[in-house]
Tab-separated table of C-alpha atoms in Angstrom:
chain	number	residue	atom	x	y	z
A	1	MET	CA	8.268	-55.217	-21.866
A	2	LEU	CA	6.040	-58.512	-22.785
A	3	GLY	CA	3.985	-58.988	-25.627
A	4	ASN	CA	0.892	-57.127	-26.489
A	5	PHE	CA	-1.228	-55.799	-23.859
A	6	SER	CA	-3.805	-53.201	-23.112
A	7	PHE	CA	-4.375	-50.951	-20.289
A	8	CYS	CA	-7.525	-49.073	-19.250
A	9	ASN	CA	-9.055	-48.395	-16.216
A	10	PRO	CA	-12.087	-46.285	-16.204
A	11	THR	CA	-13.107	-45.847	-12.010
A	12	LYS	CA	-12.559	-41.960	-10.871
A	13	LEU	CA	-10.668	-41.568	-8.005
A	14	TYR	CA	-10.929	-38.401	-5.316
A	15	PHE	CA	-8.123	-38.046	-2.956
A	16	GLY	CA	-8.080	-35.764	0.050
A	17	ASP	CA	-9.458	-34.906	3.263
A	18	GLN	CA	-12.230	-33.243	1.464
A	19	ALA	CA	-12.469	-36.108	-1.111
A	20	LEU	CA	-16.636	-36.571	-0.112
A	21	GLN	CA	-17.494	-33.335	-1.164
A	22	ASN	CA	-17.444	-34.900	-4.861
A	23	LEU	CA	-20.321	-37.764	-3.636
A	24	GLY	CA	-23.159	-35.557	-4.632
A	25	ASP	CA	-21.781	-34.616	-7.628
A	26	GLU	CA	-21.435	-38.240	-8.549
A	27	LEU	CA	-24.755	-39.566	-7.484
A	28	ASP	CA	-26.627	-37.078	-9.446
A	29	ARG	CA	-25.351	-39.507	-12.119
A	30	TYR	CA	-27.151	-42.284	-11.779
A	31	GLY	CA	-30.894	-43.199	-10.788
A	32	LYS	CA	-33.018	-42.379	-7.659
A	33	ASN	CA	-32.985	-45.864	-5.934
A	34	VAL	CA	-29.439	-46.404	-4.238
A	35	VAL	CA	-28.181	-49.160	-2.236
A	36	LEU	CA	-25.896	-48.563	0.254
A	37	ILE	CA	-23.539	-51.338	1.779
A	38	TYR	CA	-21.736	-51.559	4.523
A	39	GLY	CA	-19.247	-53.833	7.373
A	40	GLY	CA	-20.219	-54.298	11.033
A	41	GLY	CA	-21.107	-50.959	11.867
A	42	SER	CA	-18.096	-49.353	12.371
A	43	ILE	CA	-19.086	-46.359	10.413
A	44	LYS	CA	-22.081	-45.293	12.462
A	45	ILE	CA	-19.465	-45.141	15.568
A	46	ASN	CA	-17.265	-42.599	13.605
A	47	GLY	CA	-19.567	-40.583	11.888
A	48	ILE	CA	-19.008	-41.747	7.873
A	49	TYR	CA	-22.385	-43.100	7.982
A	50	ASP	CA	-24.126	-39.723	8.914
A	51	GLU	CA	-21.879	-38.164	6.335
A	52	VAL	CA	-22.852	-40.284	3.508
A	53	THR	CA	-26.441	-40.885	4.289
A	54	ALA	CA	-27.213	-36.886	4.852
A	55	ILE	CA	-25.551	-36.316	1.035
A	56	LEU	CA	-27.963	-39.233	-0.107
A	57	ARG	CA	-31.011	-37.918	1.496
A	58	GLU	CA	-29.657	-34.252	0.243
A	59	LYS	CA	-29.746	-36.080	-3.587
A	60	GLY	CA	-33.041	-37.463	-2.821
A	61	LYS	CA	-32.112	-40.954	-3.320
A	62	ALA	CA	-34.292	-43.578	-2.013
A	63	VAL	CA	-32.279	-45.733	-0.201
A	64	ALA	CA	-32.025	-49.609	1.153
A	65	GLU	CA	-29.388	-50.579	3.075
A	66	ILE	CA	-27.165	-54.093	3.357
A	67	SER	CA	-25.581	-53.963	6.478
A	68	GLY	CA	-22.778	-56.712	7.986
A	69	VAL	CA	-21.026	-57.589	5.136
A	70	MET	CA	-18.248	-59.613	7.055
A	71	PRO	CA	-14.442	-59.704	6.225
A	72	ASN	CA	-15.070	-62.457	4.240
A	73	PRO	CA	-18.133	-62.123	2.473
A	74	THR	CA	-19.907	-65.233	2.571
A	75	VAL	CA	-22.021	-66.749	-1.099
A	76	ASP	CA	-25.038	-66.813	1.661
A	77	LYS	CA	-24.170	-62.966	2.525
A	78	LEU	CA	-24.021	-62.549	-1.418
A	79	TYR	CA	-27.577	-64.548	-1.737
A	80	GLU	CA	-29.393	-62.192	1.006
A	81	GLY	CA	-27.972	-58.646	-0.959
A	82	VAL	CA	-29.167	-59.447	-4.097
A	83	ALA	CA	-32.136	-60.291	-3.157
A	84	ILE	CA	-32.361	-56.632	-1.532
A	85	ALA	CA	-31.005	-55.571	-4.198
A	86	ARG	CA	-33.916	-56.690	-6.570
A	87	ALA	CA	-36.577	-55.295	-4.187
A	88	HIS	CA	-35.441	-52.386	-3.992
A	89	HIS	CA	-35.259	-52.283	-8.035
A	90	ALA	CA	-31.704	-50.891	-7.794
A	91	ASP	CA	-29.988	-48.324	-9.953
A	92	PHE	CA	-26.889	-47.672	-7.666
A	93	LEU	CA	-24.743	-49.564	-5.580
A	94	LEU	CA	-22.755	-47.314	-3.058
A	95	ALA	CA	-20.525	-49.647	-0.891
A	96	VAL	CA	-18.947	-48.181	1.878
A	97	GLY	CA	-16.253	-49.740	3.784
A	98	GLY	CA	-12.917	-51.370	3.081
A	99	GLY	CA	-11.742	-54.121	0.617
A	100	SER	CA	-14.406	-56.947	1.794
A	101	VAL	CA	-17.453	-54.123	1.203
A	102	CYS	CA	-16.321	-52.841	-2.311
A	103	ASP	CA	-15.639	-56.556	-3.429
A	104	TYR	CA	-19.020	-57.754	-2.003
A	105	ALA	CA	-20.733	-54.475	-3.837
A	106	LYS	CA	-19.472	-55.906	-7.308
A	107	ALA	CA	-20.239	-59.279	-6.823
A	108	VAL	CA	-24.198	-58.027	-6.362
A	109	SER	CA	-23.499	-55.562	-9.020
A	110	VAL	CA	-23.118	-58.459	-11.461
A	111	SER	CA	-26.024	-61.224	-9.973
A	112	VAL	CA	-28.547	-58.787	-9.197
A	113	HIS	CA	-30.156	-59.303	-12.971
A	114	CYS	CA	-28.843	-62.858	-13.523
A	115	ASP	CA	-30.878	-65.828	-13.769
A	116	GLU	CA	-28.184	-68.189	-13.412
A	117	ASP	CA	-26.572	-69.012	-9.310
A	118	PRO	CA	-23.803	-66.514	-9.139
A	119	TRP	CA	-21.349	-68.760	-6.613
A	120	ASP	CA	-21.408	-71.873	-9.682
A	121	LYS	CA	-21.421	-68.927	-12.816
A	122	TYR	CA	-18.373	-66.427	-11.773
A	123	TYR	CA	-16.762	-68.580	-8.808
A	124	LEU	CA	-17.266	-71.709	-9.927
A	125	ARG	CA	-16.742	-71.828	-13.944
A	126	PHE	CA	-15.539	-68.476	-13.880
A	127	GLU	CA	-17.765	-67.068	-16.663
A	128	GLU	CA	-17.905	-63.402	-16.842
A	129	PRO	CA	-21.704	-61.453	-17.106
A	130	THR	CA	-24.326	-61.923	-19.810
A	131	CYS	CA	-26.353	-59.675	-18.287
A	132	GLU	CA	-26.990	-55.884	-16.622
A	133	THR	CA	-24.594	-54.906	-14.077
A	134	LEU	CA	-25.623	-52.347	-11.944
A	135	PRO	CA	-22.736	-49.360	-11.553
A	136	VAL	CA	-20.851	-49.338	-8.100
A	137	GLY	CA	-19.318	-46.665	-6.347
A	138	CYS	CA	-16.905	-46.643	-3.124
A	139	VAL	CA	-16.209	-44.765	-0.195
A	140	LEU	CA	-12.906	-46.317	1.213
A	141	THR	CA	-12.368	-46.539	5.035
A	142	MET	CA	-10.119	-49.283	4.719
A	143	VAL	CA	-6.885	-49.787	2.665
A	144	GLY	CA	-5.036	-52.992	1.252
A	145	THR	CA	-7.135	-54.627	-1.355
A	146	GLY	CA	-6.801	-51.968	-4.057
A	147	SER	CA	-10.602	-53.790	-4.914
A	148	GLU	CA	-11.731	-49.066	-4.866
A	149	MET	CA	-9.892	-49.385	-8.631
A	150	ASN	CA	-9.980	-53.154	-10.054
A	151	ALA	CA	-12.373	-55.517	-11.381
A	152	GLY	CA	-12.463	-58.246	-8.786
A	153	ALA	CA	-14.622	-59.935	-6.352
A	154	VAL	CA	-13.757	-62.358	-3.375
A	155	ILE	CA	-16.107	-64.194	-1.707
A	156	THR	CA	-15.880	-67.359	0.563
A	157	ASN	CA	-18.150	-70.514	0.475
A	158	PRO	CA	-17.678	-71.784	4.049
A	159	HIS	CA	-19.894	-74.678	3.019
A	160	ALA	CA	-17.495	-76.126	0.733
A	161	HIS	CA	-14.590	-74.530	2.358
A	162	LEU	CA	-13.457	-72.541	-0.512
A	163	LYS	CA	-12.482	-68.944	-0.766
A	164	ILE	CA	-12.489	-67.683	-4.237
A	165	GLY	CA	-11.576	-64.417	-6.506
A	166	HIS	CA	-12.842	-63.829	-9.510
A	167	VAL	CA	-11.196	-60.970	-11.541
A	168	PHE	CA	-13.822	-60.045	-14.467
A	169	ALA	CA	-12.976	-58.701	-17.893
A	170	ASP	CA	-15.314	-56.456	-18.525
A	171	GLU	CA	-13.634	-52.963	-17.401
A	172	LYS	CA	-17.211	-52.311	-16.630
A	173	ILE	CA	-17.364	-53.794	-13.549
A	174	MET	CA	-15.305	-51.490	-11.815
A	175	PRO	CA	-16.141	-49.114	-9.812
A	176	LYS	CA	-17.519	-46.235	-11.709
A	177	PHE	CA	-15.705	-43.886	-9.091
A	178	ALA	CA	-14.209	-44.059	-5.085
A	179	ILE	CA	-13.775	-41.613	-2.694
A	180	LEU	CA	-10.057	-41.809	-0.743
A	181	ASN	CA	-10.207	-39.951	2.322
A	182	PRO	CA	-7.522	-41.358	4.567
A	183	ASN	CA	-9.270	-39.517	7.972
A	184	TYR	CA	-11.160	-42.480	7.238
A	185	THR	CA	-8.607	-45.279	7.779
A	186	LEU	CA	-6.958	-43.379	11.167
A	187	THR	CA	-10.039	-45.339	13.705
A	188	LEU	CA	-8.750	-48.656	12.431
A	189	PRO	CA	-7.299	-51.520	15.162
A	190	HIS	CA	-4.019	-51.645	14.250
A	191	ARG	CA	-4.255	-55.429	13.384
A	192	GLN	CA	-6.344	-54.184	10.779
A	193	MET	CA	-3.955	-51.787	10.262
A	194	ALA	CA	-1.160	-54.115	9.917
A	195	ALA	CA	-2.969	-56.591	7.521
A	196	GLY	CA	-3.739	-53.931	5.377
A	197	ILE	CA	-0.169	-53.064	5.031
A	198	TYR	CA	0.812	-56.478	4.303
A	199	ASP	CA	-1.590	-56.919	1.731
A	200	ILE	CA	-0.712	-54.027	-0.199
A	201	PHE	CA	2.923	-55.067	-0.207
A	202	ASN	CA	1.739	-58.934	-1.043
A	203	HIS	CA	0.256	-57.596	-4.310
A	204	ILE	CA	3.132	-55.895	-5.636
A	205	CYS	CA	4.938	-59.295	-4.603
A	206	GLU	CA	2.728	-61.693	-6.687
A	207	GLN	CA	3.583	-59.467	-9.566
A	208	TYR	CA	7.519	-58.927	-9.272
A	209	PHE	CA	8.331	-62.335	-8.508
A	210	SER	CA	8.184	-63.933	-12.182
A	211	GLY	CA	9.621	-63.164	-15.552
A	212	GLU	CA	13.614	-62.106	-15.582
A	213	ASP	CA	13.166	-59.078	-18.413
A	214	ASP	CA	13.894	-55.793	-17.633
A	215	ASN	CA	10.739	-53.840	-17.488
A	216	THR	CA	9.192	-50.752	-16.448
A	217	SER	CA	6.310	-52.723	-14.498
A	218	ASP	CA	8.935	-53.649	-12.035
A	219	ASP	CA	10.869	-50.875	-11.684
A	220	LEU	CA	7.501	-49.096	-10.558
A	221	SER	CA	6.810	-51.988	-8.442
A	222	GLU	CA	10.392	-51.365	-6.357
A	223	GLY	CA	9.424	-48.013	-6.093
A	224	LEU	CA	5.623	-48.681	-4.799
A	225	MET	CA	7.152	-51.374	-2.775
A	226	ARG	CA	10.076	-49.142	-0.905
A	227	SER	CA	6.936	-46.188	-0.062
A	228	VAL	CA	4.715	-49.230	1.483
A	229	ILE	CA	7.757	-50.642	3.827
A	230	ASP	CA	8.485	-46.621	4.853
A	231	ALA	CA	5.020	-45.692	5.333
A	232	GLY	CA	4.271	-48.861	6.639
A	233	ARG	CA	6.788	-48.343	9.404
A	234	ALA	CA	5.819	-44.442	9.923
A	235	ALA	CA	2.039	-45.957	10.571
A	236	ASN	CA	3.382	-48.176	13.035
A	237	ARG	CA	4.949	-45.806	14.943
A	238	ASP	CA	2.206	-43.635	14.773
A	239	PRO	CA	-0.797	-44.895	13.451
A	240	GLN	CA	-2.640	-40.730	13.552
A	241	ASN	CA	0.376	-40.147	11.005
A	242	TYR	CA	-1.785	-38.790	8.066
A	243	GLU	CA	1.044	-38.645	5.520
A	244	ALA	CA	1.853	-42.064	6.300
A	245	ARG	CA	-1.793	-43.494	6.095
A	246	SER	CA	-2.016	-41.131	3.006
A	247	ASN	CA	1.060	-43.014	1.563
A	248	LEU	CA	-0.192	-46.477	2.157
A	249	MET	CA	-3.785	-45.271	0.910
A	250	TRP	CA	-2.515	-44.025	-2.831
A	251	SER	CA	0.207	-46.955	-2.590
A	252	ALA	CA	-2.884	-49.986	-2.280
A	253	THR	CA	-4.602	-48.394	-4.979
A	254	TRP	CA	-1.893	-48.789	-7.357
A	255	ALA	CA	-0.640	-52.001	-6.263
A	256	LEU	CA	-3.512	-54.008	-8.045
A	257	ASN	CA	-5.117	-51.776	-10.161
A	258	THR	CA	-3.954	-53.730	-13.279
A	259	LEU	CA	-0.895	-51.220	-14.293
A	260	LEU	CA	2.037	-53.101	-12.631
A	261	SER	CA	1.171	-56.213	-14.606
A	262	ARG	CA	1.176	-54.991	-17.676
A	263	GLY	CA	3.760	-56.501	-20.217
A	264	LYS	CA	4.485	-59.313	-17.425
A	265	SER	CA	3.535	-62.870	-16.098
A	266	THR	CA	2.518	-62.781	-12.635
A	267	ASP	CA	2.461	-65.393	-9.487
A	268	TRP	CA	-0.504	-65.190	-7.109
A	269	MET	CA	-0.022	-68.740	-5.372
A	270	VAL	CA	0.715	-66.588	-2.207
A	271	HIS	CA	-2.916	-65.364	-2.230
A	272	MET	CA	-4.186	-68.890	-3.621
A	273	ILE	CA	-2.446	-70.384	-0.394
A	274	GLY	CA	-3.420	-68.152	1.772
A	275	GLN	CA	-7.390	-67.444	0.694
A	276	SER	CA	-7.739	-71.358	1.289
A	277	VAL	CA	-6.274	-70.942	4.828
A	278	GLY	CA	-8.963	-68.217	4.899
A	279	ALA	CA	-11.553	-70.857	3.986
A	280	TYR	CA	-11.208	-72.715	7.233
A	281	THR	CA	-10.103	-70.604	9.218
A	282	ASN	CA	-11.842	-67.024	8.328
A	283	ALA	CA	-8.387	-65.060	9.435
A	284	THR	CA	-7.884	-61.660	8.525
A	285	HIS	CA	-7.139	-62.123	5.023
A	286	GLY	CA	-3.823	-60.304	5.040
A	287	MET	CA	-2.623	-62.510	7.474
A	288	THR	CA	-3.346	-65.147	5.971
A	289	LEU	CA	-1.071	-63.597	3.444
A	290	SER	CA	2.022	-63.208	6.009
A	291	ALA	CA	1.597	-66.464	7.530
A	292	VAL	CA	2.032	-68.423	4.163
A	293	SER	CA	4.560	-65.714	2.510
A	294	LEU	CA	7.837	-66.551	3.693
A	295	PRO	CA	7.702	-70.214	3.425
A	296	TYR	CA	6.309	-70.001	-0.176
A	297	TYR	CA	9.255	-67.369	-1.298
A	298	ARG	CA	11.770	-69.559	0.514
A	299	TYR	CA	10.291	-72.832	-1.637
A	300	ILE	CA	10.565	-70.822	-5.352
A	301	LEU	CA	13.806	-69.135	-4.438
A	302	PRO	CA	15.891	-71.282	-6.092
A	303	TYR	CA	13.738	-71.493	-9.505
A	304	GLY	CA	14.438	-67.249	-9.523
A	305	VAL	CA	16.977	-66.270	-7.757
A	306	LYS	CA	17.966	-63.689	-9.551
A	307	LYS	CA	14.804	-61.586	-9.481
A	308	PHE	CA	15.195	-62.519	-5.767
A	309	ALA	CA	18.724	-60.968	-5.383
A	310	ARG	CA	17.485	-57.933	-7.637
A	311	PHE	CA	14.756	-57.553	-5.285
A	312	ALA	CA	16.909	-57.535	-1.780
A	313	VAL	CA	19.361	-54.727	-3.315
A	314	ARG	CA	16.795	-52.600	-4.599
A	315	VAL	CA	13.964	-53.087	-2.013
A	316	TRP	CA	15.828	-53.729	1.148
A	317	ASP	CA	19.178	-52.510	0.609
A	318	VAL	CA	21.201	-55.538	0.675
A	319	ASP	CA	25.401	-54.764	-0.007
A	320	PRO	CA	25.725	-57.418	-2.696
A	321	ALA	CA	29.619	-57.328	-2.820
A	322	ASP	CA	31.163	-60.479	-2.324
A	323	LYS	CA	27.892	-62.438	-1.721
A	324	SER	CA	26.561	-65.351	-4.327
A	325	ASP	CA	23.156	-64.359	-5.514
A	326	GLU	CA	21.702	-67.006	-3.402
A	327	GLN	CA	23.047	-65.309	-0.288
A	328	ILE	CA	21.686	-61.911	-1.349
A	329	ALA	CA	18.514	-62.793	-1.760
A	330	GLY	CA	18.479	-64.856	1.489
A	331	GLU	CA	19.424	-61.966	3.062
A	332	GLY	CA	16.609	-59.809	1.797
A	333	LEU	CA	14.179	-61.829	2.708
A	334	ALA	CA	15.338	-62.047	6.010
A	335	ARG	CA	14.822	-58.173	5.910
A	336	MET	CA	11.394	-58.485	5.020
A	337	GLU	CA	10.648	-61.010	7.880
A	338	SER	CA	12.065	-58.363	10.364
A	339	TRP	CA	9.901	-55.755	8.678
A	340	MET	CA	7.076	-58.289	9.029
A	341	LYS	CA	7.670	-59.039	12.618
A	342	GLU	CA	8.018	-55.172	13.273
A	343	LEU	CA	4.703	-54.484	12.537
A	344	GLY	CA	3.450	-57.417	14.253
A	345	LEU	CA	2.071	-59.728	11.449
A	346	ALA	CA	1.207	-63.524	11.626
A	347	MET	CA	3.762	-64.886	10.747
A	348	ASN	CA	2.466	-68.676	10.905
A	349	LEU	CA	-0.637	-70.311	10.447
A	350	ARG	CA	-1.085	-71.925	14.332
A	351	GLU	CA	-1.388	-68.221	15.215
A	352	LEU	CA	-4.875	-67.876	12.603
A	353	GLY	CA	-5.837	-71.096	14.132
A	354	ALA	CA	-5.089	-73.955	11.269
A	355	THR	CA	-3.645	-77.187	12.324
A	356	GLU	CA	-2.935	-79.949	10.642
A	357	ASP	CA	-5.660	-81.860	10.135
A	358	MET	CA	-6.920	-79.171	8.385
A	359	ILE	CA	-3.537	-79.220	5.844
A	360	ASP	CA	-5.041	-81.487	3.118
A	361	GLY	CA	-8.134	-79.752	2.866
A	362	ILE	CA	-6.341	-76.067	2.563
A	363	ALA	CA	-4.196	-78.066	-0.334
A	364	ASP	CA	-7.548	-79.582	-2.055
A	365	GLY	CA	-8.910	-75.862	-2.026
A	366	THR	CA	-5.746	-74.200	-3.623
A	367	ILE	CA	-5.928	-73.069	-6.935
A	368	LEU	CA	-2.569	-74.053	-8.711
A	369	LEU	CA	-1.681	-71.403	-11.173
A	370	THR	CA	0.860	-71.755	-13.742
A	371	GLY	CA	2.259	-67.627	-14.176
A	372	GLY	CA	5.146	-67.828	-11.253
A	373	TYR	CA	9.296	-69.426	-10.971
A	374	LYS	CA	7.225	-72.549	-10.387
A	375	THR	CA	4.303	-74.632	-11.072
A	376	LEU	CA	3.221	-76.206	-7.900
A	377	SER	CA	1.793	-79.521	-7.299
A	378	ARG	CA	-0.605	-79.894	-4.469
A	379	ASP	CA	1.792	-82.340	-2.600
A	380	GLU	CA	4.131	-79.219	-3.067
A	381	VAL	CA	1.174	-77.103	-1.441
A	382	VAL	CA	1.276	-79.815	1.219
A	383	LEU	CA	4.980	-78.984	1.769
A	384	ILE	CA	4.913	-75.681	2.152
A	385	LEU	CA	1.686	-75.765	4.130
A	386	LYS	CA	3.628	-77.694	6.879
A	387	GLU	CA	6.195	-75.081	7.056
A	388	CYS	CA	3.758	-72.513	7.302
A	389	LEU	CA	2.799	-74.185	10.573
């Protein structure tokens, strides 16, 4: 383990098929004016909306709604939500949905009492809140992002073709509680389920493929990756498999609640490239990650070959006998590719609507980070993007 670090995660989790029974007690801790935030309306079809609003009524809450939060929440939608929360004098924000809805609620939380433009302050200057923030709670209906137990919030500015995530430093931005009922994920379309599975896996990869020290964080990552692979296969065969879906839900939370990043460096370039792709295509987040992952990993493999070989042996059960590290590492990525295809993930950018004439813009919108095995230049991002087509 490297350096000195702290770990604090204040989010309280309620997990299982009876988890929603705890919502009422949690709501008692907050004021009367609640803003209910959700997406395109699927929660009204599957009955979750009725369950949640019945509890809100029972607790005597005055409720305003922000509906129609899209998979890639836009800055215009953020401005709309801030106006609704201000007009309602909101005491509490309740997000019911997937990671985008949870992200969006946190972005509203830090913006309602802020006099500055939230896009400029949080997504261009990456400043921390200097104003009062609103508490957030989550009822999760889709797994993948881990947003239910972290302080991250991704917002897209379609006018500037930018999709940017801000992971806030202050733990108070994390949800106060999260309700995790695996049954709520069973009605998702297969493509959304597959995208979520890969989002979980790639979150772990981003924290794993950096550093060569032998540390507990990487041991934890390997166990979680094996769990996601096995549960992903089981859910792919039978999307109604509660055990598989519950394991995916639990893995998603631990993949990105800051635990795995302790005591090591992290990469995040797949996310930086994938998010820029999303800004141009509005494609599902997990699919943008799957489309760019393998070209990126094959590009950086020579700079971190020992870790890629370890990944092949410990995660994909590659037999290392009589093989070089390069051969072992290559076989591991080949097995990863087969698993990705098995899930039905997007394997290139053309599947997502990206074209060659978008490459320069996508590269310009990619934030270059320094935590991985190689710090990329813009020209190298262009080369990787061309391989992704």
